[in-house]
Short mmCIF file of C-alpha atoms in Angstrom, two decimals:
data_model
loop_
_atom_site.label_atom_id
_atom_site.label_comp_id
_atom_site.label_asym_id
_atom_site.label_seq_id
_atom_site.Cartn_x
_atom_site.Cartn_y
_atom_site.Cartn_z
CA MET P 215 24.00 -3.24 23.21
CA GLU P 216 20.41 -3.06 21.95
CA PRO P 217 19.49 -0.84 18.99
CA PRO P 218 17.41 2.26 19.71
CA VAL P 219 13.67 1.59 19.98
CA GLY P 220 12.95 4.08 17.19
CA ARG P 221 14.97 2.11 14.68
CA GLU P 222 13.14 -1.10 15.55
CA THR P 223 9.71 0.52 15.34
CA ASP P 224 10.65 2.04 11.98
CA ARG P 225 11.52 -1.42 10.69
CA LEU P 226 8.27 -2.85 12.02
CA THR P 227 6.25 -0.05 10.45
CA VAL P 228 7.93 -0.44 7.06
CA ALA P 229 7.36 -4.20 7.22
CA ALA P 230 3.66 -3.66 7.97
CA VAL P 231 3.31 -1.21 5.07
CA LEU P 232 5.04 -3.65 2.72
CA VAL P 233 2.73 -6.49 3.76
CA TRP P 234 -0.32 -4.27 3.22
CA ASN P 235 0.94 -3.09 -0.18
CA THR P 236 1.62 -6.69 -1.18
CA ARG P 237 -1.99 -7.63 -0.32
CA TYR P 238 -3.25 -4.78 -2.50
CA LEU P 239 -0.94 -5.67 -5.40
CA ASP P 240 -2.14 -9.27 -5.25
CA ALA P 241 -5.79 -8.17 -5.17
CA ALA P 242 -5.23 -5.73 -8.05
CA VAL P 243 -3.61 -8.39 -10.23
CA ALA P 244 -6.41 -10.84 -9.40
CA GLN P 245 -9.05 -8.24 -10.33
CA LEU P 246 -7.32 -7.39 -13.61
CA ARG P 247 -7.13 -11.07 -14.53
CA ALA P 248 -10.79 -11.59 -13.55
CA GLU P 249 -11.72 -8.72 -15.88
CA GLY P 250 -9.94 -10.51 -18.73
CA HIS P 251 -6.75 -8.46 -18.90
CA ASP P 252 -3.64 -10.32 -20.00
CA VAL P 253 -1.41 -9.95 -16.94
CA LYS P 254 1.83 -11.79 -17.58
CA GLY P 255 3.72 -13.54 -14.80
CA GLU P 256 6.99 -11.85 -15.76
CA ASP P 257 5.30 -8.44 -15.36
CA VAL P 258 3.92 -9.40 -11.95
CA ALA P 259 7.41 -10.53 -10.92
CA ARG P 260 8.65 -6.96 -11.47
CA LEU P 261 6.07 -5.35 -9.18
CA SER P 262 7.39 -3.94 -5.94
CA PRO P 263 5.43 -2.94 -2.84
CA LEU P 264 8.03 -0.20 -2.30
CA LYS P 265 7.20 1.71 -5.48
CA ASP P 266 4.23 3.75 -4.42
CA ARG P 267 3.88 7.38 -3.46
CA HIS P 268 2.01 6.67 -0.22
CA VAL P 269 4.95 4.83 1.34
CA ASN P 270 6.37 7.33 3.81
CA PHE P 271 9.86 6.71 5.14
CA LEU P 272 9.89 9.87 7.27
CA GLY P 273 8.23 8.24 10.27
CA ARG P 274 4.84 9.99 10.20
CA TYR P 275 1.82 7.92 9.25
CA LEU P 276 -1.87 8.84 9.11
CA PHE P 277 -4.52 6.13 9.18
CA ASN P 278 -8.24 6.48 8.57
CA ILE P 279 -9.56 3.98 11.11
CA LYS P 280 -13.21 4.59 10.14
CA ALA P 281 -12.55 3.64 6.53
CA SER P 282 -10.19 0.73 7.08
CA GLY P 283 -10.66 -0.57 10.60
CA PRO P 284 -10.75 -4.18 11.72
CA GLY P 285 -13.09 -6.36 9.68
CA LYS P 286 -13.46 -3.83 6.85
CA GLY P 287 -11.14 -5.66 4.44
CA LEU P 288 -9.36 -3.94 1.59
CA ARG P 289 -10.69 -0.59 0.45
CA PRO P 290 -11.92 -0.35 -3.16
CA PHE P 291 -9.40 0.35 -5.88
CA ARG P 292 -9.26 3.88 -7.22
CA ASP P 293 -10.64 4.61 -10.66
CA PRO P 294 -7.56 5.26 -12.83
CA ASP P 295 -9.58 7.73 -14.92
CA ALA P 296 -10.76 9.77 -11.93
CA VAL P 297 -9.15 13.06 -10.96
CA GLU P 298 -6.77 12.64 -7.99
CA ASP P 299 -7.81 14.37 -4.77
CA ASP P 300 -5.06 13.93 -2.17
CA ALA P 301 -7.11 15.81 0.44
CA ALA P 302 -9.68 12.98 0.50
CA ASP P 303 -7.04 10.59 1.87
CA GLU P 304 -6.55 12.73 4.98
CA ASP P 305 -10.15 12.56 6.26
#
């Protein structure tokens, strides 16, 4: 008996989100190191692509194709000192 299609697509979606988050974590660590920050290997080993508020396990995902379509690469990192505006992510 094959598992329901929904379960398999959920797994595929979560896997894709985890790969994307891993790319961003790697890029963030590389940028911090390039800026001269002391990023220790044991701290990097504790990072998890699951620990982020934008990971949605409810099955509804919104993507901004204009901002992050094919060939656009990674979007810029957010300024940690800037005021958060969650509405901007939904454009």
